[in-house]
Structure formats: C-alpha cells, structure tokens
Amino acid sequence: MARHNLGTVVRFEFVRTVTKRRFWVATLFVPVVLIVVFSLVFVSNNSRTQSEAAQKNAHFSFEYTDASGVVLPSVVDAAGGTLAPSTEAGVAAVKAGTIDAFFAYPAEPATQKIQVFGADIGVFNNGEYASVAQSILQTSAAERLGSPELTSIAAGNLTTNTITYSNGTVSGGFNGVFPPLIFLAIFYAVILLLGNQMLSATLEEKENRVTEMILTTINPTSLILGKIVSLLFIGIVQMLVFALPFVLGYVFFRTQLNIPNLDLAALTFDPQQMIVGTLILLGGFALFTGTLVALGAAMPTVKDAGPIYGALMVLIFVPFYTISLIISDPTALIVQIFSFFPYSAPVTALLRNAFGTLPLWQAIIIIAELWILAALVLRLAVRLFRYGSIEYSRKISIREVMQSARRPVKQRELPPVAHG
C-alpha cells in the first residue's frame, strides 16, 4: 500500500502549495510589477510620441538664414517663416521679442550644427524650436531628391535578407538559435523559481517533527518522487503566470510598447537540436532537484543548508563568464570543462546546442552523464531521507548512510533521536 501512494503525495504537495496565500503573493508579485512597468512604458511612449508630434507641428513666428542652399523657401513658407536679412538681425529680432525664433543653417549641415535662437518658453518646451528647424531641413532635402525611393535610401531605411549555407543546405542563422535557447530559459526559470522549494521539500517535515508518522504509511521513494513531480507542476503554474504579461503585451500592446515583431514562421526548428535540448533540460532539472532534495534530507535546518544551496546556484551562472568562448571557441579547455562538469553542464551544453557547436557524440555523453548522475543522486536522496528523517539537530553523514545500507536488514538501526 505504501508503494502506491505516489499520486497521493503529488496531489497533496501540489494542492498544499497552490492553496497557500504566500505562494500566490510571491508568484503574482513579478507579473504585477511587469504590468505596472509596461503600463508606465505605454503611458511614457504615448506622451513622448504626442510631444514629438506637437513639437514638429508647432506654429510660431521665425526667421532663418541658409548658408547651405538646401532649405527650400516653399517649405519655410508652409511652416510660417521668413528669410532674415542676416544672422545678426535675426538674433536681434529674437532678443527684441518681435519674432519667436531664428534658425541659422550652416554651409555644411551634415557636419556643422544648426544654430537655433528662441524666446524662452520653458525647459521642456524649448525643444520645439530645434524640432522644427530639423524638420524644415529634412523636408527640403527630401524634396530636392525628388524621389521617394532616393529619400528612403538617404534616410538609411534599408533592409537585407541574408541566406547562409551549412553543408550545402540553408542554415537557420539566428532564427535557428532562438528555439533551442528556449530550453535554457526554461531551465533557469525552473531552478530559480523552485530552488528554495526543492531545498525545503524534505526540510519542512523534519522541522515540523512529523516524518516518523509519514514514513509509517508512505514509502520514502514514493514520497521523494511525489515531491519532485509536484514541484514540476508548481513550476509550470508559475511559468504560465509569469508569461501572461508578456503574452498580453505582445498581442494587444506590441506597437505601444515597442516590442519587435516575432515572425514565428521564420524560425527554424532543427529536430536534433530540439531533442538534445529536451534531454539536457530534463537531465539537468532532475540532477539539481535530486541534489537539493538530498541536501534538505541531510541538513537539520534551512540555515545549515544555505551555504551549499548558494554554491549550487552560483554554478549555473559561472558559464556566462565565458560565454564569448562558448560561442566562438567551443574547443577551449575551460569550455570543455564546463561542458562535462555535471553542475555546469546543463547551461554550457544548452548554449552550445543552440549555437550549433555541440557535436552529437558530446551531446550523448553529457546527456548520459546527467541522467545517470541524477538517478544516483535521487537514490542517495531517498536513503538520506530514510536514515536522516528523524535527525533534527545534526547533519547526516553520507558515509554513515552508505554503511547503514550495507548492513544486513536485521542489523540496521535508525540513528538516535535527538531530544530537546
């Protein structure tokens, strides 16, 4: 009966977590902050767009001089300006208050500054003078070209379509890099969101002094696996909640938030990269989860487990210090070490897999390493929980657990219970 309680453990752990108020407070905190930030960006962008449009379309009296010969009188007339006798006369008119602004266009506007003089109308509103002066020059230059195509080219509005080949077939480029990188994003999200819960998955029962009662009805293996599966489901819930603001922003407010358009049809999904990415992600998740659960089973309190937990979290960020080598020189010694060291392998291998620098034979070795080590660590976690479940005041020695595992069943004894 105890071996058939996996579903019960999963359901209990999942429901217990998602029905806690602090879980939803922590989970909704990031989406709420993102929504607030998106709202502020939306309002700011609208305000800036309206301000820029108002400045370019501002109407005030002005005069100008043009040493470049680019400015067209018809453009100035449409804006309500007139030609000044000289620069000195224009500046004097502004000082006297007979006109609002004066623009002095230099001989070479591309390299020299346009001199703008105007009546002070406030720090933020004074910018409309420069906007109108630039708009007049740009419009005049465009009309002199006499062709919308030439105007667009001169403005730098050019697009290119680059096609590259690998082994005689079209390679995906960045469109092929993006899909495998999703696995890396998922790995970071799961570990960072659930790391603390993985650590406390077994510590909670130890600190509450109820593990003796639990183990009378549930097999330790079923209990540990149930906790891990429930953590995965909880992580999925959190990721969906976190992704909601991004999805809503992209679908309904993409233009207002200046979010680039993502052409999903252009993405390239390489079957080998996707399969390798999936296996590395699952193996890395199982390894880190098993390690944190084992750490929680061996330590008496969260405080005692904190330093080791911090070191494990650092390991998943260390590869980013060599990201330039990972991308440009994957054969470098440090990259190879990070690729095969178990606790840095998931991040390094997922990066190399996305950029196409992870050979299949290396991918197979890394996947096998992660899955085999994950199975061993999970087995160790079960043993640590079984033999250390009632140790409330001291750390559990792995050597002690392994020695207990080698004893005959009749001679095995649980560690003494620490009272007080």
mmCIF file of N, CA and C in Angstrom, residues 209-287:
data_model
loop_
_atom_site.group_PDB
_atom_site.id
_atom_site.type_symbol
_atom_site.label_atom_id
_atom_site.label_comp_id
_atom_site.label_asym_id
_atom_site.label_seq_id
_atom_site.Cartn_x
_atom_site.Cartn_y
_atom_site.Cartn_z
ATOM 1 N N ARG A 209 8.757 17.918 12.720
ATOM 2 C CA ARG A 209 8.834 16.680 13.517
ATOM 3 C C ARG A 209 7.700 15.700 13.219
ATOM 4 N N VAL A 210 7.378 15.545 11.915
ATOM 5 C CA VAL A 210 6.278 14.635 11.566
ATOM 6 C C VAL A 210 6.742 13.528 10.626
ATOM 7 N N THR A 211 8.039 13.430 10.364
ATOM 8 C CA THR A 211 8.495 12.443 9.389
ATOM 9 C C THR A 211 8.278 11.009 9.857
ATOM 10 N N GLU A 212 8.384 10.768 11.187
ATOM 11 C CA GLU A 212 8.147 9.396 11.661
ATOM 12 C C GLU A 212 6.750 8.921 11.297
ATOM 13 N N MET A 213 5.769 9.813 11.446
ATOM 14 C CA MET A 213 4.384 9.450 11.134
ATOM 15 C C MET A 213 4.201 9.247 9.632
ATOM 16 N N ILE A 214 4.849 10.091 8.825
ATOM 17 C CA ILE A 214 4.694 9.985 7.377
ATOM 18 C C ILE A 214 5.254 8.662 6.867
ATOM 19 N N LEU A 215 6.440 8.277 7.370
ATOM 20 C CA LEU A 215 7.095 7.076 6.861
ATOM 21 C C LEU A 215 6.413 5.787 7.298
ATOM 22 N N THR A 216 5.458 5.859 8.221
ATOM 23 C CA THR A 216 4.707 4.650 8.591
ATOM 24 C C THR A 216 3.671 4.285 7.547
ATOM 25 N N THR A 217 3.322 5.235 6.652
ATOM 26 C CA THR A 217 2.287 4.986 5.651
ATOM 27 C C THR A 217 2.769 5.161 4.219
ATOM 28 N N ILE A 218 3.923 5.823 4.019
ATOM 29 C CA ILE A 218 4.380 6.125 2.663
ATOM 30 C C ILE A 218 5.813 5.667 2.501
ATOM 31 N N ASN A 219 6.089 4.977 1.403
ATOM 32 C CA ASN A 219 7.444 4.562 1.081
ATOM 33 C C ASN A 219 8.296 5.792 0.793
ATOM 34 N N PRO A 220 9.536 5.868 1.325
ATOM 35 C CA PRO A 220 10.382 7.054 1.098
ATOM 36 C C PRO A 220 10.587 7.384 -0.383
ATOM 37 N N THR A 221 10.733 6.350 -1.219
ATOM 38 C CA THR A 221 10.919 6.595 -2.649
ATOM 39 C C THR A 221 9.697 7.278 -3.249
ATOM 40 N N SER A 222 8.509 6.784 -2.904
ATOM 41 C CA SER A 222 7.279 7.398 -3.398
ATOM 42 C C SER A 222 7.143 8.829 -2.898
ATOM 43 N N LEU A 223 7.559 9.062 -1.651
ATOM 44 C CA LEU A 223 7.457 10.404 -1.087
ATOM 45 C C LEU A 223 8.370 11.381 -1.826
ATOM 46 N N ILE A 224 9.641 10.994 -2.047
ATOM 47 C CA ILE A 224 10.592 11.876 -2.714
ATOM 48 C C ILE A 224 10.167 12.127 -4.162
ATOM 49 N N LEU A 225 9.810 11.066 -4.889
ATOM 50 C CA LEU A 225 9.387 11.239 -6.282
ATOM 51 C C LEU A 225 8.116 12.082 -6.370
ATOM 52 N N GLY A 226 7.214 11.882 -5.427
ATOM 53 C CA GLY A 226 5.981 12.676 -5.415
ATOM 54 C C GLY A 226 6.260 14.153 -5.218
ATOM 55 N N LYS A 227 7.201 14.446 -4.337
ATOM 56 C CA LYS A 227 7.563 15.848 -4.111
ATOM 57 C C LYS A 227 8.180 16.458 -5.365
ATOM 58 N N ILE A 228 9.050 15.700 -6.059
ATOM 59 C CA ILE A 228 9.700 16.216 -7.265
ATOM 60 C C ILE A 228 8.681 16.466 -8.374
ATOM 61 N N VAL A 229 7.769 15.517 -8.575
ATOM 62 C CA VAL A 229 6.743 15.695 -9.613
ATOM 63 C C VAL A 229 5.844 16.883 -9.286
ATOM 64 N N SER A 230 5.480 17.032 -8.024
ATOM 65 C CA SER A 230 4.632 18.163 -7.643
ATOM 66 C C SER A 230 5.361 19.489 -7.848
ATOM 67 N N LEU A 231 6.679 19.513 -7.601
ATOM 68 C CA LEU A 231 7.460 20.723 -7.845
ATOM 69 C C LEU A 231 7.452 21.089 -9.319
ATOM 70 N N LEU A 232 7.523 20.084 -10.188
ATOM 71 C CA LEU A 232 7.469 20.338 -11.621
ATOM 72 C C LEU A 232 6.141 20.977 -12.011
ATOM 73 N N PHE A 233 5.041 20.452 -11.483
ATOM 74 C CA PHE A 233 3.718 21.017 -11.780
ATOM 75 C C PHE A 233 3.600 22.444 -11.243
ATOM 76 N N ILE A 234 4.131 22.664 -10.046
ATOM 77 C CA ILE A 234 4.099 24.014 -9.467
ATOM 78 C C ILE A 234 4.908 24.980 -10.333
ATOM 79 N N GLY A 235 6.066 24.509 -10.832
ATOM 80 C CA GLY A 235 6.878 25.348 -11.712
ATOM 81 C C GLY A 235 6.156 25.712 -12.988
ATOM 82 N N ILE A 236 5.391 24.769 -13.543
ATOM 83 C CA ILE A 236 4.613 25.045 -14.753
ATOM 84 C C ILE A 236 3.579 26.130 -14.481
ATOM 85 N N VAL A 237 2.911 26.044 -13.330
ATOM 86 C CA VAL A 237 1.920 27.069 -12.961
ATOM 87 C C VAL A 237 2.586 28.439 -12.859
ATOM 88 N N GLN A 238 3.739 28.500 -12.194
ATOM 89 C CA GLN A 238 4.418 29.781 -12.034
ATOM 90 C C GLN A 238 4.884 30.343 -13.372
ATOM 91 N N MET A 239 5.412 29.507 -14.247
ATOM 92 C CA MET A 239 5.874 29.988 -15.548
ATOM 93 C C MET A 239 4.719 30.511 -16.389
ATOM 94 N N LEU A 240 3.563 29.850 -16.328
ATOM 95 C CA LEU A 240 2.395 30.331 -17.068
ATOM 96 C C LEU A 240 1.938 31.682 -16.545
ATOM 97 N N VAL A 241 1.960 31.841 -15.220
ATOM 98 C CA VAL A 241 1.569 33.123 -14.632
ATOM 99 C C VAL A 241 2.564 34.216 -15.018
ATOM 100 N N PHE A 242 3.863 33.901 -14.989
ATOM 101 C CA PHE A 242 4.890 34.877 -15.339
ATOM 102 C C PHE A 242 4.822 35.259 -16.817
ATOM 103 N N ALA A 243 4.458 34.292 -17.665
ATOM 104 C CA ALA A 243 4.419 34.554 -19.110
ATOM 105 C C ALA A 243 3.199 35.375 -19.524
ATOM 106 N N LEU A 244 2.165 35.406 -18.679
ATOM 107 C CA LEU A 244 0.920 36.081 -19.041
ATOM 108 C C LEU A 244 1.116 37.554 -19.405
ATOM 109 N N PRO A 245 1.856 38.370 -18.607
ATOM 110 C CA PRO A 245 2.030 39.779 -19.002
ATOM 111 C C PRO A 245 2.729 39.947 -20.341
ATOM 112 N N PHE A 246 3.716 39.082 -20.634
ATOM 113 C CA PHE A 246 4.427 39.182 -21.911
ATOM 114 C C PHE A 246 3.503 38.856 -23.077
ATOM 115 N N VAL A 247 2.675 37.820 -22.900
ATOM 116 C CA VAL A 247 1.747 37.438 -23.971
ATOM 117 C C VAL A 247 0.720 38.544 -24.215
ATOM 118 N N LEU A 248 0.147 39.077 -23.142
ATOM 119 C CA LEU A 248 -0.837 40.147 -23.286
ATOM 120 C C LEU A 248 -0.201 41.392 -23.909
ATOM 121 N N GLY A 249 1.017 41.726 -23.469
ATOM 122 C CA GLY A 249 1.699 42.892 -24.020
ATOM 123 C C GLY A 249 1.995 42.726 -25.494
ATOM 124 N N TYR A 250 2.428 41.512 -25.901
ATOM 125 C CA TYR A 250 2.762 41.278 -27.305
ATOM 126 C C TYR A 250 1.519 41.280 -28.186
ATOM 127 N N VAL A 251 0.439 40.666 -27.707
ATOM 128 C CA VAL A 251 -0.763 40.530 -28.533
ATOM 129 C C VAL A 251 -1.521 41.843 -28.659
ATOM 130 N N PHE A 252 -1.648 42.603 -27.571
ATOM 131 C CA PHE A 252 -2.521 43.778 -27.576
ATOM 132 C C PHE A 252 -1.779 45.119 -27.598
ATOM 133 N N PHE A 253 -0.538 45.163 -27.111
ATOM 134 C CA PHE A 253 0.146 46.469 -26.992
ATOM 135 C C PHE A 253 1.555 46.418 -27.576
ATOM 136 N N ARG A 254 1.764 45.588 -28.604
ATOM 137 C CA ARG A 254 3.102 45.425 -29.157
ATOM 138 C C ARG A 254 3.648 46.740 -29.710
ATOM 139 N N THR A 255 2.837 47.494 -30.449
ATOM 140 C CA THR A 255 3.291 48.748 -31.052
ATOM 141 C C THR A 255 3.569 49.801 -29.991
ATOM 142 N N GLN A 256 2.649 49.920 -29.029
ATOM 143 C CA GLN A 256 2.800 50.951 -27.998
ATOM 144 C C GLN A 256 3.999 50.690 -27.104
ATOM 145 N N LEU A 257 4.356 49.421 -26.886
ATOM 146 C CA LEU A 257 5.481 49.073 -26.017
ATOM 147 C C LEU A 257 6.780 48.883 -26.790
ATOM 148 N N ASN A 258 6.734 49.128 -28.108
ATOM 149 C CA ASN A 258 7.922 48.981 -28.964
ATOM 150 C C ASN A 258 8.512 47.577 -28.903
ATOM 151 N N ILE A 259 7.640 46.564 -28.836
ATOM 152 C CA ILE A 259 8.097 45.177 -28.828
ATOM 153 C C ILE A 259 8.304 44.735 -30.274
ATOM 154 N N PRO A 260 9.486 44.209 -30.617
ATOM 155 C CA PRO A 260 9.725 43.798 -32.006
ATOM 156 C C PRO A 260 8.803 42.666 -32.416
ATOM 157 N N ASN A 261 8.441 42.685 -33.692
ATOM 158 C CA ASN A 261 7.553 41.660 -34.224
ATOM 159 C C ASN A 261 8.317 40.347 -34.387
ATOM 160 N N LEU A 262 7.779 39.278 -33.847
ATOM 161 C CA LEU A 262 8.413 37.969 -33.918
ATOM 162 C C LEU A 262 7.707 37.134 -34.976
ATOM 163 N N ASP A 263 8.419 36.856 -36.054
ATOM 164 C CA ASP A 263 7.859 36.061 -37.140
ATOM 165 C C ASP A 263 8.117 34.580 -36.846
ATOM 166 N N LEU A 264 7.114 33.926 -36.284
ATOM 167 C CA LEU A 264 7.281 32.519 -35.906
ATOM 168 C C LEU A 264 7.501 31.632 -37.112
ATOM 169 N N ALA A 265 6.964 32.050 -38.276
ATOM 170 C CA ALA A 265 7.117 31.237 -39.475
ATOM 171 C C ALA A 265 8.570 31.185 -39.941
ATOM 172 N N ALA A 266 9.367 32.197 -39.561
ATOM 173 C CA ALA A 266 10.766 32.240 -39.994
ATOM 174 C C ALA A 266 11.686 31.423 -39.095
ATOM 175 N N LEU A 267 11.199 30.992 -37.930
ATOM 176 C CA LEU A 267 12.042 30.225 -37.005
ATOM 177 C C LEU A 267 12.336 28.840 -37.577
ATOM 178 N N THR A 268 13.552 28.378 -37.306
ATOM 179 C CA THR A 268 13.974 27.066 -37.787
ATOM 180 C C THR A 268 14.079 26.104 -36.614
ATOM 181 N N PHE A 269 13.339 24.998 -36.692
ATOM 182 C CA PHE A 269 13.337 24.005 -35.626
ATOM 183 C C PHE A 269 14.100 22.773 -36.110
ATOM 184 N N ASP A 270 15.354 22.661 -35.673
ATOM 185 C CA ASP A 270 16.164 21.504 -36.042
ATOM 186 C C ASP A 270 15.819 20.340 -35.116
ATOM 187 N N PRO A 271 15.381 19.214 -35.668
ATOM 188 C CA PRO A 271 14.946 18.097 -34.808
ATOM 189 C C PRO A 271 16.022 17.642 -33.832
ATOM 190 N N GLN A 272 17.273 17.527 -34.300
ATOM 191 C CA GLN A 272 18.346 17.075 -33.404
ATOM 192 C C GLN A 272 18.557 18.051 -32.258
ATOM 193 N N GLN A 273 18.592 19.360 -32.568
ATOM 194 C CA GLN A 273 18.791 20.354 -31.516
ATOM 195 C C GLN A 273 17.648 20.333 -30.513
ATOM 196 N N MET A 274 16.428 20.173 -30.980
ATOM 197 C CA MET A 274 15.279 20.183 -30.077
ATOM 198 C C MET A 274 15.267 18.945 -29.187
ATOM 199 N N ILE A 275 15.609 17.786 -29.738
ATOM 200 C CA ILE A 275 15.636 16.558 -28.931
ATOM 201 C C ILE A 275 16.765 16.624 -27.898
ATOM 202 N N VAL A 276 17.945 17.060 -28.351
ATOM 203 C CA VAL A 276 19.079 17.185 -27.434
ATOM 204 C C VAL A 276 18.765 18.192 -26.332
ATOM 205 N N GLY A 277 18.173 19.331 -26.705
ATOM 206 C CA GLY A 277 17.815 20.346 -25.712
ATOM 207 C C GLY A 277 16.830 19.817 -24.684
ATOM 208 N N THR A 278 15.851 19.062 -25.134
ATOM 209 C CA THR A 278 14.857 18.493 -24.211
ATOM 210 C C THR A 278 15.516 17.530 -23.217
ATOM 211 N N LEU A 279 16.378 16.647 -23.714
ATOM 212 C CA LEU A 279 17.015 15.655 -22.844
ATOM 213 C C LEU A 279 17.975 16.310 -21.854
ATOM 214 N N ILE A 280 18.716 17.332 -22.295
ATOM 215 C CA ILE A 280 19.620 18.037 -21.377
ATOM 216 C C ILE A 280 18.817 18.786 -20.321
ATOM 217 N N LEU A 281 17.729 19.431 -20.737
ATOM 218 C CA LEU A 281 16.887 20.161 -19.790
ATOM 219 C C LEU A 281 16.336 19.233 -18.714
ATOM 220 N N LEU A 282 15.767 18.108 -19.109
ATOM 221 C CA LEU A 282 15.185 17.172 -18.139
ATOM 222 C C LEU A 282 16.259 16.563 -17.245
ATOM 223 N N GLY A 283 17.422 16.219 -17.840
ATOM 224 C CA GLY A 283 18.502 15.665 -17.038
ATOM 225 C C GLY A 283 19.056 16.676 -16.046
ATOM 226 N N GLY A 284 19.233 17.914 -16.486
ATOM 227 C CA GLY A 284 19.713 18.961 -15.580
ATOM 228 C C GLY A 284 18.717 19.257 -14.474
ATOM 229 N N PHE A 285 17.434 19.291 -14.818
ATOM 230 C CA PHE A 285 16.405 19.522 -13.801
ATOM 231 C C PHE A 285 16.406 18.405 -12.766
ATOM 232 N N ALA A 286 16.484 17.157 -13.228
ATOM 233 C CA ALA A 286 16.482 16.023 -12.302
ATOM 234 C C ALA A 286 17.715 16.038 -11.411
ATOM 235 N N LEU A 287 18.877 16.408 -11.977
ATOM 236 C CA LEU A 287 20.108 16.427 -11.192
ATOM 237 C C LEU A 287 20.048 17.493 -10.099
#
